[in-house]
Every structure is written in structure tokens, then in C-alpha cells.
XYZ file of C-alpha atoms in Angstrom:
608
model
C -0.099 0.046 0.009
C 2.599 2.425 0.971
C 6.370 2.881 0.402
C 8.888 3.519 3.135
C 8.601 6.975 4.628
C 11.630 9.409 4.325
C 13.794 9.388 7.320
C 14.363 12.423 9.578
C 17.593 14.375 9.018
C 20.719 13.953 11.163
C 23.358 11.279 11.581
C 22.715 7.598 12.224
C 25.366 6.589 14.740
C 25.716 3.788 17.212
C 23.768 3.211 20.526
C 24.986 6.351 22.247
C 28.125 7.342 24.031
C 30.156 4.797 25.698
C 28.504 1.568 24.515
C 28.087 -0.817 21.548
C 25.367 -0.144 18.872
C 21.995 -1.136 20.217
C 20.243 -1.592 16.861
C 16.716 -0.743 17.510
C 16.596 -0.915 21.314
C 16.170 2.231 23.446
C 17.093 2.516 27.049
C 14.021 1.604 29.215
C 15.052 3.127 32.486
C 17.447 6.099 33.164
C 18.887 7.989 36.165
C 19.046 11.799 36.187
C 22.169 12.860 38.063
C 22.419 16.550 39.064
C 25.847 18.204 39.413
C 26.607 21.925 39.964
C 27.723 22.399 36.290
C 25.741 19.801 34.299
C 23.074 17.290 34.297
C 23.940 13.698 33.356
C 21.499 11.037 32.018
C 22.610 7.601 32.314
C 21.061 4.297 31.346
C 20.377 1.852 34.264
C 18.797 -0.603 31.744
C 20.566 -4.018 32.220
C 20.207 -4.533 28.359
C 21.815 -1.232 27.526
C 24.398 -0.447 30.309
C 27.035 2.219 30.181
C 25.232 4.726 27.949
C 25.201 8.249 29.135
C 25.226 11.979 28.014
C 25.531 15.283 29.674
C 23.977 18.724 29.368
C 25.740 21.862 30.606
C 23.556 23.733 32.977
C 24.691 27.056 31.796
C 25.471 26.663 28.065
C 23.112 23.662 27.297
C 26.129 21.803 25.628
C 25.120 18.225 24.979
C 27.862 15.601 24.888
C 28.053 11.855 24.866
C 29.651 10.743 28.064
C 32.506 8.194 28.356
C 34.147 9.175 31.729
C 33.715 7.124 34.840
C 31.357 8.995 37.290
C 31.802 6.749 40.291
C 34.193 9.226 42.042
C 31.617 12.061 41.786
C 28.677 12.645 44.188
C 25.601 14.243 42.588
C 23.487 16.542 44.569
C 20.368 14.546 43.510
C 19.444 11.439 41.669
C 16.065 10.771 40.292
C 14.510 8.012 37.940
C 13.226 8.945 34.477
C 11.942 6.749 31.753
C 13.046 8.450 28.469
C 14.169 11.606 26.802
C 11.665 12.958 24.237
C 14.010 15.609 22.877
C 15.882 19.023 23.329
C 14.770 22.549 22.330
C 16.825 25.719 22.421
C 15.208 29.116 23.251
C 16.723 32.596 23.224
C 19.049 31.940 26.254
C 18.412 28.421 27.560
C 18.275 24.758 26.598
C 15.531 22.661 27.746
C 15.264 18.790 27.828
C 11.940 17.074 27.744
C 11.916 14.149 30.140
C 9.385 11.305 30.657
C 8.928 11.317 34.482
C 6.196 8.655 34.632
C 4.582 6.200 32.348
C 2.007 3.407 32.373
C 2.083 0.165 30.297
C -1.105 -0.082 28.357
C -0.641 -3.301 26.454
C 1.545 -4.876 23.680
C 1.739 -4.258 20.019
C 3.422 -7.050 17.940
C 4.727 -8.625 21.165
C 6.443 -5.351 22.202
C 5.327 -3.347 25.346
C 3.472 0.008 24.688
C 3.636 2.799 27.210
C 1.495 5.881 27.817
C 3.257 9.069 28.926
C 1.513 10.015 32.217
C 3.786 12.967 33.164
C 6.807 14.771 31.723
C 8.721 17.903 32.343
C 11.331 20.153 30.812
C 14.710 20.217 32.437
C 15.937 23.779 32.456
C 19.641 24.534 31.447
C 19.391 28.285 31.232
C 22.095 29.628 33.538
C 23.109 32.039 30.719
C 19.725 33.715 31.080
C 21.136 36.136 33.725
C 23.306 37.725 31.008
C 20.199 38.431 28.735
C 18.548 41.752 28.080
C 15.294 42.459 29.829
C 13.335 42.056 26.562
C 15.104 38.683 25.997
C 14.172 37.549 29.564
C 10.504 38.473 29.042
C 10.514 36.628 25.692
C 12.147 33.543 27.350
C 9.590 33.580 30.103
C 6.735 33.485 27.574
C 8.407 30.664 25.689
C 8.905 28.781 28.932
C 5.242 29.165 29.656
C 4.626 27.477 26.205
C 6.839 24.608 27.263
C 4.743 24.264 30.557
C 1.688 23.936 28.134
C 3.436 21.108 26.351
C 4.112 19.204 29.536
C 0.402 18.462 29.787
C 0.108 17.089 26.182
C -2.360 14.239 26.323
C -2.383 10.943 24.403
C 1.452 10.228 23.929
C 2.560 6.662 23.460
C 5.951 4.983 22.728
C 7.746 1.692 22.798
C 11.350 1.003 23.587
C 11.701 -1.815 21.061
C 9.004 -1.273 18.375
C 8.446 1.546 16.008
C 4.628 2.488 16.355
C 4.510 4.978 13.535
C 4.204 2.186 10.777
C 0.988 0.296 10.202
C 1.075 -3.384 10.136
C 1.176 -3.662 6.389
C 4.300 -1.411 6.066
C 5.930 -3.161 9.078
C 5.558 -6.624 7.322
C 7.416 -5.205 4.340
C 10.417 -3.839 6.298
C 13.779 -5.142 5.035
C 15.933 -6.995 7.416
C 18.495 -4.102 7.166
C 15.919 -1.464 8.151
C 14.573 -3.491 10.992
C 18.018 -3.418 12.520
C 18.379 0.356 12.447
C 17.603 2.644 15.338
C 13.885 3.225 15.947
C 13.934 6.768 14.730
C 15.410 5.557 11.293
C 12.642 2.999 11.147
C 9.864 5.498 11.801
C 7.698 7.309 9.432
C 8.513 11.004 10.262
C 5.069 12.276 9.599
C 3.792 10.511 12.714
C 6.629 11.235 15.101
C 5.201 13.812 17.559
C 8.696 14.789 18.845
C 10.307 14.758 15.350
C 11.811 18.209 15.714
C 12.836 17.714 19.298
C 14.804 14.641 18.514
C 17.155 16.436 16.148
C 19.928 17.286 18.688
C 19.922 13.727 20.047
C 20.392 12.418 16.618
C 23.154 14.898 15.733
C 25.014 13.649 18.854
C 24.451 10.147 17.853
C 22.484 9.274 21.018
C 20.301 6.638 19.272
C 19.824 4.732 22.527
C 18.087 7.786 24.019
C 16.131 8.770 20.946
C 12.528 7.550 21.498
C 10.074 8.377 18.650
C 6.635 9.192 20.498
C 3.423 9.153 18.761
C 0.264 10.689 19.766
C -3.516 9.891 19.172
C -2.098 13.394 18.453
C 0.031 10.599 16.900
C -1.193 7.367 18.589
C -4.409 6.528 20.384
C -3.729 3.050 21.744
C -6.739 1.049 22.664
C -7.588 -2.717 22.648
C -10.234 -5.106 23.816
C -10.103 -8.864 24.246
C -12.936 -11.255 23.967
C -13.793 -14.890 23.230
C -15.348 -15.733 19.900
C -16.635 -19.252 19.452
C -14.309 -20.564 22.165
C -11.226 -18.932 20.755
C -9.561 -15.715 22.116
C -9.527 -12.680 19.937
C -8.336 -9.153 20.228
C -9.138 -5.941 18.498
C -6.583 -3.013 18.729
C -7.132 0.549 17.600
C -4.176 2.724 16.751
C -4.439 6.264 15.438
C -1.418 8.138 14.313
C -1.611 11.942 14.003
C 0.333 13.596 11.402
C 2.757 16.411 12.565
C 2.836 18.472 9.206
C -0.007 20.714 10.263
C -0.212 20.183 13.880
C -2.631 22.429 15.746
C -5.851 23.194 17.637
C -9.357 23.027 16.387
C -9.902 26.660 15.366
C -6.393 27.763 14.477
C -5.441 24.907 12.173
C -8.144 24.351 9.488
C -7.860 23.101 5.993
C -4.543 22.721 4.144
C -1.305 24.558 3.941
C 0.198 25.458 0.547
C 2.142 22.041 0.555
C -1.167 20.148 0.714
C -0.709 18.975 4.383
C -4.050 19.122 6.148
C -5.037 19.772 9.761
C -6.213 16.848 12.036
C -4.776 14.320 9.567
C -4.918 10.896 11.228
C -4.292 7.412 10.072
C -6.487 4.935 12.011
C -5.719 1.231 12.038
C -8.000 -1.522 13.380
C -6.062 -4.666 13.982
C -7.777 -8.102 14.616
C -5.962 -11.121 16.078
C -7.722 -14.389 15.974
C -6.401 -18.042 16.073
C -2.878 -17.000 14.902
C -4.266 -14.754 12.045
C -3.784 -11.060 11.991
C -5.779 -8.541 9.851
C -5.547 -4.875 9.542
C -7.955 -2.221 8.135
C -6.851 1.297 7.620
C -8.783 4.544 7.218
C -7.691 8.177 7.300
C -9.246 11.534 8.141
C -8.258 15.049 7.526
C -9.607 18.579 7.163
C -11.019 19.584 3.834
C -7.840 20.242 1.758
C -8.812 23.804 0.697
C -7.354 26.923 1.894
C -9.912 28.113 4.490
C -10.224 29.449 8.044
C -12.713 29.964 10.858
C -11.387 32.747 13.143
C -12.857 32.786 16.588
C -14.708 35.967 17.333
C -16.711 35.214 20.548
C -19.639 33.839 18.543
C -20.676 30.338 19.191
C -20.115 29.241 15.506
C -17.750 31.541 13.698
C -18.082 32.159 9.947
C -16.158 29.909 7.623
C -14.053 31.933 5.181
C -12.735 30.266 2.009
C -9.487 31.840 0.969
C -9.266 32.728 -2.671
C -5.810 31.770 -3.797
C -4.252 30.840 -7.164
C -2.554 27.786 -5.579
C -5.813 26.138 -4.391
C -6.100 23.600 -7.232
C -2.466 22.698 -6.842
C -2.968 22.265 -3.015
C -5.931 19.894 -3.455
C -3.856 17.950 -6.119
C -0.699 17.800 -3.910
C -2.837 16.408 -1.048
C -4.477 13.689 -3.046
C -1.391 12.749 -4.991
C 0.470 12.214 -1.659
C -2.554 10.095 -0.249
C -2.662 8.045 -3.369
C 1.062 7.253 -3.480
C 1.003 6.186 0.135
C -2.341 4.226 0.262
C -3.581 3.582 -3.321
C -7.148 4.179 -4.633
C -8.852 6.951 -2.654
C -12.420 7.376 -1.817
C -13.142 10.938 -0.293
C -16.162 10.846 1.911
C -17.523 14.354 2.704
C -19.876 14.485 5.605
C -20.394 18.225 5.784
C -23.833 19.839 5.546
C -25.130 20.970 2.067
C -26.589 24.322 3.454
C -24.954 27.494 4.937
C -21.201 27.946 5.476
C -20.668 24.186 5.453
C -22.562 24.048 2.145
C -20.311 26.700 0.509
C -17.248 24.918 1.789
C -18.588 21.443 0.519
C -19.419 22.950 -3.058
C -15.948 24.345 -3.212
C -14.381 21.047 -2.254
C -16.697 19.204 -4.801
C -15.646 21.625 -7.598
C -11.957 20.884 -7.008
C -12.583 17.126 -6.778
C -14.213 17.149 -10.296
C -10.686 17.987 -11.536
C -9.253 14.890 -9.991
C -10.512 11.840 -12.116
C -8.340 9.387 -10.280
C -10.180 10.082 -6.877
C -13.865 9.356 -6.112
C -15.645 11.963 -4.274
C -18.714 10.911 -2.254
C -20.847 13.716 -0.530
C -23.034 12.550 2.357
C -24.893 15.097 4.420
C -24.697 13.391 7.760
C -26.752 15.774 9.812
C -29.597 15.641 7.359
C -29.514 11.921 6.653
C -28.805 10.719 10.178
C -31.154 13.294 11.880
C -32.436 12.380 15.286
C -29.576 10.018 15.806
C -30.542 7.592 13.092
C -27.318 5.908 12.947
C -28.419 3.120 10.862
C -28.904 5.354 7.872
C -25.088 5.112 7.350
C -26.057 2.072 5.536
C -27.050 4.495 2.535
C -23.477 5.635 2.490
C -22.034 2.170 2.655
C -24.320 1.077 -0.132
C -22.717 3.719 -2.383
C -19.059 2.630 -1.743
C -19.618 -1.134 -0.855
C -18.015 -2.377 -4.157
C -14.997 -0.043 -3.619
C -14.587 -1.039 0.086
C -14.592 -4.694 -0.715
C -12.174 -4.320 -3.621
C -9.798 -2.253 -1.569
C -9.738 -4.994 0.933
C -7.780 -5.337 4.133
C -4.450 -6.843 5.197
C -4.597 -10.484 6.119
C -1.579 -12.465 7.594
C -1.744 -16.290 8.205
C -0.280 -18.124 11.151
C 3.165 -18.434 9.349
C 3.309 -14.762 8.924
C 2.571 -14.831 5.271
C 0.525 -11.992 3.675
C -2.607 -13.568 2.109
C -4.352 -10.243 1.321
C -3.169 -6.676 1.041
C -5.159 -3.493 1.440
C -4.858 -1.555 -1.776
C -6.855 1.551 -1.185
C -8.150 3.870 1.504
C -11.333 5.652 2.711
C -10.558 9.344 3.482
C -13.329 10.775 5.703
C -13.970 14.332 6.623
C -16.570 16.633 8.318
C -15.623 20.132 9.391
C -13.688 19.226 12.530
C -12.999 15.652 11.451
C -14.011 14.552 14.859
C -17.647 13.596 15.897
C -19.388 12.832 12.574
C -16.123 11.278 11.188
C -15.658 9.070 14.161
C -19.209 7.747 13.891
C -18.691 7.043 10.253
C -15.319 5.443 10.521
C -16.544 3.115 13.349
C -19.340 1.979 10.930
C -17.034 1.373 8.164
C -14.699 -0.543 10.516
C -17.418 -2.791 11.658
C -18.359 -3.617 8.052
C -14.773 -4.559 7.310
C -14.473 -6.513 10.669
C -17.371 -8.687 9.453
C -15.662 -9.403 6.134
C -12.359 -10.283 8.012
C -14.059 -12.731 10.439
C -15.875 -14.311 7.523
C -12.674 -14.738 5.612
C -10.953 -16.381 8.707
C -13.795 -18.784 9.063
C -15.056 -17.357 12.422
C -18.423 -16.135 10.765
C -20.454 -17.615 8.018
C -21.452 -15.334 5.192
C -24.791 -14.456 6.984
C -23.119 -13.712 10.521
C -21.908 -10.214 11.659
C -20.528 -8.935 14.927
C -23.687 -7.255 15.922
C -25.316 -10.634 16.483
C -23.005 -11.203 19.418
C -24.153 -8.464 21.832
C -21.257 -8.676 24.385
C -18.639 -8.505 21.702
C -20.523 -5.816 19.796
C -20.873 -3.640 22.998
C -17.018 -3.866 23.622
C -16.420 -2.888 19.885
C -18.624 0.209 20.242
C -17.007 1.389 23.602
C -13.558 0.865 21.988
C -14.394 3.160 19.200
C -16.104 5.610 21.437
C -13.124 5.920 23.809
C -10.834 6.230 20.679
C -13.018 9.107 19.458
C -12.719 10.814 22.964
C -9.000 10.784 22.903
C -8.562 12.134 19.483
C -11.073 14.880 20.309
C -9.229 15.752 23.548
C -6.061 16.359 21.615
C -7.558 18.537 18.870
C -10.575 20.318 20.569
C -9.723 19.843 24.183
C -12.933 17.929 25.175
C -14.430 14.517 24.601
C -16.092 13.838 21.259
C -19.641 14.776 20.687
C -22.189 12.242 19.418
C -20.348 9.509 21.545
C -23.769 7.898 22.365
C -24.198 7.080 18.630
C -21.052 5.060 18.639
C -21.725 3.492 22.114
C -25.477 2.730 21.879
C -26.445 3.479 18.318
C -28.718 6.408 19.667
C -28.604 9.479 21.697
C -29.598 9.388 25.389
C -30.584 12.239 27.690
C -27.237 11.751 29.659
C -25.377 11.838 26.384
C -26.933 15.137 25.327
C -26.074 16.776 28.668
C -22.574 15.570 28.318
C -22.474 16.909 24.766
C -23.785 20.302 25.879
C -21.079 20.646 28.522
C -18.483 19.529 26.006
C -19.690 22.081 23.449
C -19.563 24.842 25.977
C -16.090 23.673 27.155
C -14.977 23.855 23.474
C -16.319 27.360 23.125
C -14.242 28.547 26.097
C -11.158 26.784 24.997
C -11.404 27.827 21.450
C -11.855 31.502 22.299
C -9.645 32.044 25.395
C -6.986 29.272 25.525
C -6.202 27.847 22.201
C -4.103 30.732 20.810
C -1.490 29.892 23.510
C -1.712 26.170 22.866
C -1.292 26.878 19.111
C 1.934 28.748 19.883
C 3.175 25.927 21.960
C 2.677 23.435 19.254
C 4.144 25.666 16.642
C 7.223 25.969 19.003
C 7.933 22.317 19.638
C 7.099 21.059 16.228
C 9.834 23.313 14.713
C 7.321 25.418 12.681
C 8.440 28.487 14.564
C 12.231 29.147 14.585
C 13.597 31.108 17.443
C 15.960 33.922 16.655
C 17.863 36.326 18.839
C 17.890 38.924 16.058
C 14.916 41.036 15.006
C 11.938 42.279 16.942
C 10.271 40.321 19.693
C 7.254 38.270 18.660
C 5.495 39.419 21.772
C 5.654 43.189 21.289
C 1.884 43.602 20.774
C -0.387 46.385 19.683
C -3.831 47.407 20.166
C -6.303 45.204 21.951
C -3.776 42.376 22.077
C -1.344 44.407 24.287
C -3.580 43.846 27.329
C -6.276 41.405 28.479
C -9.311 43.524 27.962
C -11.971 40.706 28.171
C -11.961 40.693 32.121
C -12.333 44.443 32.216
C -15.162 44.257 29.603
C -16.835 41.360 31.385
C -16.747 43.265 34.661
C -18.260 46.388 33.095
C -21.082 44.345 31.510
C -21.830 42.503 34.641
C -21.577 45.709 36.759
C -23.636 47.582 34.247
C -26.394 45.026 34.290
C -26.436 45.028 38.161
C -26.563 48.772 38.454
C -29.332 49.062 35.761
C -31.371 46.495 37.559
C -30.784 48.178 40.919
C -31.623 51.673 39.776
C -34.680 50.401 37.808
C -36.073 49.181 41.222
C -35.666 52.702 42.524
C -37.306 54.573 39.546
C -40.560 55.287 41.609
C -38.520 57.362 44.080
C -37.674 60.100 41.557
C -36.483 61.288 38.162
C -32.764 61.009 39.322
C -33.068 57.185 39.610
C -34.652 56.970 36.123
C -31.867 58.966 34.595
C -29.325 56.728 36.343
C -31.043 53.604 34.959
C -30.833 55.086 31.393
C -27.177 55.896 31.809
C -26.248 52.468 33.193
C -28.409 50.741 30.447
C -26.574 52.865 27.911
C -23.120 52.140 29.195
C -23.817 48.412 29.375
C -25.221 48.359 25.828
C -22.114 50.253 24.523
C -19.767 47.948 26.142
C -21.663 44.891 24.736
C -21.592 46.566 21.238
C -17.821 47.247 21.516
C -17.229 43.570 22.568
C -19.349 42.232 19.638
C -17.768 44.612 17.160
C -14.220 43.593 18.211
C -14.923 39.910 19.075
C -11.728 38.680 17.331
C -9.622 41.129 19.466
C -10.845 39.787 22.734
C -9.897 36.024 21.844
C -6.739 34.258 22.456
C -4.798 34.341 19.297
C -1.555 32.577 18.183
C 1.338 35.086 17.891
C 4.054 33.000 16.403
C 2.998 31.755 12.953
C 0.447 32.559 10.279
C -2.600 30.314 9.623
C -1.113 28.916 6.302
């Protein structure tokens, strides 16, 4: 289906300073030793002993370490579980450490870990020699790093590359399998791709762990018994790092054709020694468009008129076809309003691409009132393509019996809620075909006939959708009930309402900062000591006016209500009521007219 991905830049190198090459094994447990002039990170993994490197506390100099440290006494020793990378700011160097982890299962017989906490180690002793403006800029950059420390959904393995789907993994050459993990990996799906560069340059392969997030990996699995035989379904989602961002500040495509919220989702089935895999992808509509927050609940969609638009769409789908084969683009957006205009523009561009099939499906209209079963109407349109594209099937001897030779690309506006419902439906249809092929089902049987297994399957996909949504929108997915129960419940509607309000708050007042943090650690923004500070702001953005405006509105409404209650006591109270009401109305009008200026906006990079 897909050729080997390009490798990240940098040198290959051996297994790190002071030890033999480790091939594809990373150090599983490390000690952090603190000395007055440097930090030392040393392996205490019995399978990878004597590997260490140091970082200068003042200059941030990174060096493989060969010297014997037994005669030195560190001021503090702590246990860490990995190094995710290094970033240099204006005056300091910061090392991202995994401080706690949780084993969540295995993938291809290798343990998979979830990052439960991490922190940046500060090596910024030189900051005291910086100018006051540089200190202020460094402080803001450091606040962005603290935002990154709470990044959800990061997963990794010390011995297995998680960025490659099963079909690509089966086709790895023996030579490539013995390379360090970062060299095996698909750079599109390495969350810490930019952060690893300095480790790679210093040939610290034993410490270079490619992490993936449901912001490159969402690792979920469920085990069950089917006709007296154990079976397991695993969902792995890998988020692309080429247009990494938050829900409202990364929409559509960039000029290279990379789209926001692009995720490869793989459903793996293991049954009686057989393995099968079904891939789908999602991604924002690959046009140039934006949806700038302005305090309204649903900001207007704006399609950017650009001469490059046809080339952007073509670049995107050429890349998808080269990697996955025949492509079916399923567009779930509404056919009215702003979404309708966006959908029409998408359809017009897709008419120029005869090698891709475009399938519009108005999810909200067709599946109104939670009528989830109407997705069968969509499946009927593409059934022949889905069955011909197939899935990967591997027998008990590890031989490939069937290969997947195409892909379903699903999108709505956010590529979250509607997309997750639809992908779970398509995954269920493929799962039925796989179990029939393996002989577990007859041609008339399907997973929905086994209620206990079917419930686990639906919960698996619902939790998967929640994790992907948390990483992009900051809340659990909406319409989770449709996946869990096939209908909406009162409790689910209340939960959706709370999530919708939370999304509104995060989109308007938090995500600008979060976008800056992602642009910083992904390497999209390059720090430079020369030139003006990126944080010398103007106009409304120079201060946080929203708390002041909110206080004036609330105070104005309170005083208006109070004086209205006193109107009967004289003309003066009536005039006061009019003045307070006028002031409140004026402030409301000012906030509404300048809504964009009151919202949290990214400061480091442009939208495209």
C-alpha cells in the first residue's frame, strides 16, 4: 500500500556514548544525576548499560559521556523513563523528560507505554546575562513549554516503532529493522520529530525515542472470546505532525497540501494466529480556509481565494494515493449554509481529479435524530470499492494472504464527531468481512449478532474518538452515544452540551497559546535572537481587555437592575437607569464589534 517513509535528518550513529550499537533498542530506564555544572542522564537498563550523556547547566552543551562518574557525588539522583528531545530558546536549553509512564498493552509482542507525566529540564544559567526583553520573551516561551508538559495521548515503545502500520511493518527489510527506531519510523507521525534532532546529531540513538500521539497514537484494545477462541481488536491512530494544531487555529490545508487533524487509524484483529488490519484516514477539507474565533458560538467559515488552491488539493491527494492507493473521499459536511459553501468548493476541486472518487453525504440531514443506521445508505454507495480495496490478512506463518490496496478518506468540518461515527461504521463492516474470511463467521453472520462483543467494539471506538477529540478540541467527542449505543441518550445530550460549552471557552480563550506551544515544539516556528520580539503587541492584544469588559457588563447590568427598582422614588433614579443601561449596551456593542480582538490568538505563525 505504501512505500517506506523518508527518514528524519541527522546522523545515524551507534547506540549512544560509551557503548556498543543497540540496533533498535532504546534505554528503558534512566537515572538523572544533578551536578553543579551539568546534568547527566545515564542508562540503568541491564540490556543497555554504560550509555550516558551530559547537558551543561549554563550553556546547554550536549555531549556523549564516556568518563567514569563513580568518584563524583551528585546533589540529587532521580529516575526517569525516557528523553523526548531537546529545544533551544533564546538563552536556555530545555530537555523534555518522561517522568512517569503506564504500560497499556502490547503491539506485535512489544510493550507499549502511555506518557503520564513529563517535564522540561531547564539549562538556562546564561539567562542572567540576557537583556530585559530577552528575559521576557524567554519567560513566555517557557510558559509555552509548560503547556506542552500536559500534552495528552502520547505513546511509545522502547523496542518497536509504532509509526508504521502493520502492512508497512511486514514489508520492512531486514536491514531497516536493525536500524535505530527513529530511522525505521515514518517522520510524519513522530510527535517529537523536531525535538529529537539534537539527540540524533550527537549520535545518541539509545536515548532517541519516537513518540506518537493519538495526536499521533491512540492505543486502545479489547479482548474477547469468539466461538471458544480468544480474539483481540486494537485501534491505533497516528496523528500527522505536518499541520499540527488546535481546532480553530488549524483548519484546511497549507500550501504544501498537508491538512489539519490528519490521522491514520488502524484497526487490528488477532484471531487463532491470524492477523488482519484495516486502515482509514481522516483530515480537514484540503482547501485554503479558516474559521477565526470572534466570541460567536459558531464563527463564519472563510474560504481563502488563492491561485494555488487547485495545486494544493492535487498535492494532497497525490500524496494520499502514493501512500495508500485508490482513494475514496467521503465528505460528511452539511449542504446548506457555510458548510454548504465549503462542501461545494471541495466538490468543484474534486471534479478536476479523475483518479479520486468523491462521495458527498450530508450526515446531519441523513442521520437526523440520531438515526445512525442510515449510514447504510452511504455504505451501499461505496460497498463495491470497500470490498475491492480489501484489508491486510496475515496467516499463522506470517505470510501475507491479502493486502489492502486503497483507503477511505473521511472528513466533516472538525474531522471529529461525525467522522468518528462514520469510521466506526466502516470498521465494523470490514471486521465482519475479515471474520468471515478467517472462518469465524458464516457469510450471514456479523458482529452485531454477538451483543457482548458488539458492546465492547462500540465502547472501544467511542473511547478512541474521545481521545482524538481531547487532543484537537480539548474535550471529549460529541455524539459519543451514537457510537456506544447507536442512539442518543438524555445523559449523552447533557454531556455533549457541557463539551460544546467547554470547546467554546477553550477555542476563544485558551487555544491561541496552545497553538503557539505546538508551533514552537514542532519546529514550525524558529527562534531567533535577532529581529523584533514576537510578543511586542499592539492594540487590543497588548492587554487582556476581556476581564475588564466582562466586569463592566456584569456591573452595568447589576446597576441598571438596581436603579430600575428605585425609579419610583424620583427622576434621578430614572436617569441613572438610562445611563447605566446605555453604558452596558455600549460595552456589549464594543465587545461584539471587536470579538476577534478579545480572543486568544496565536502570535508566532500565520494560519497557512
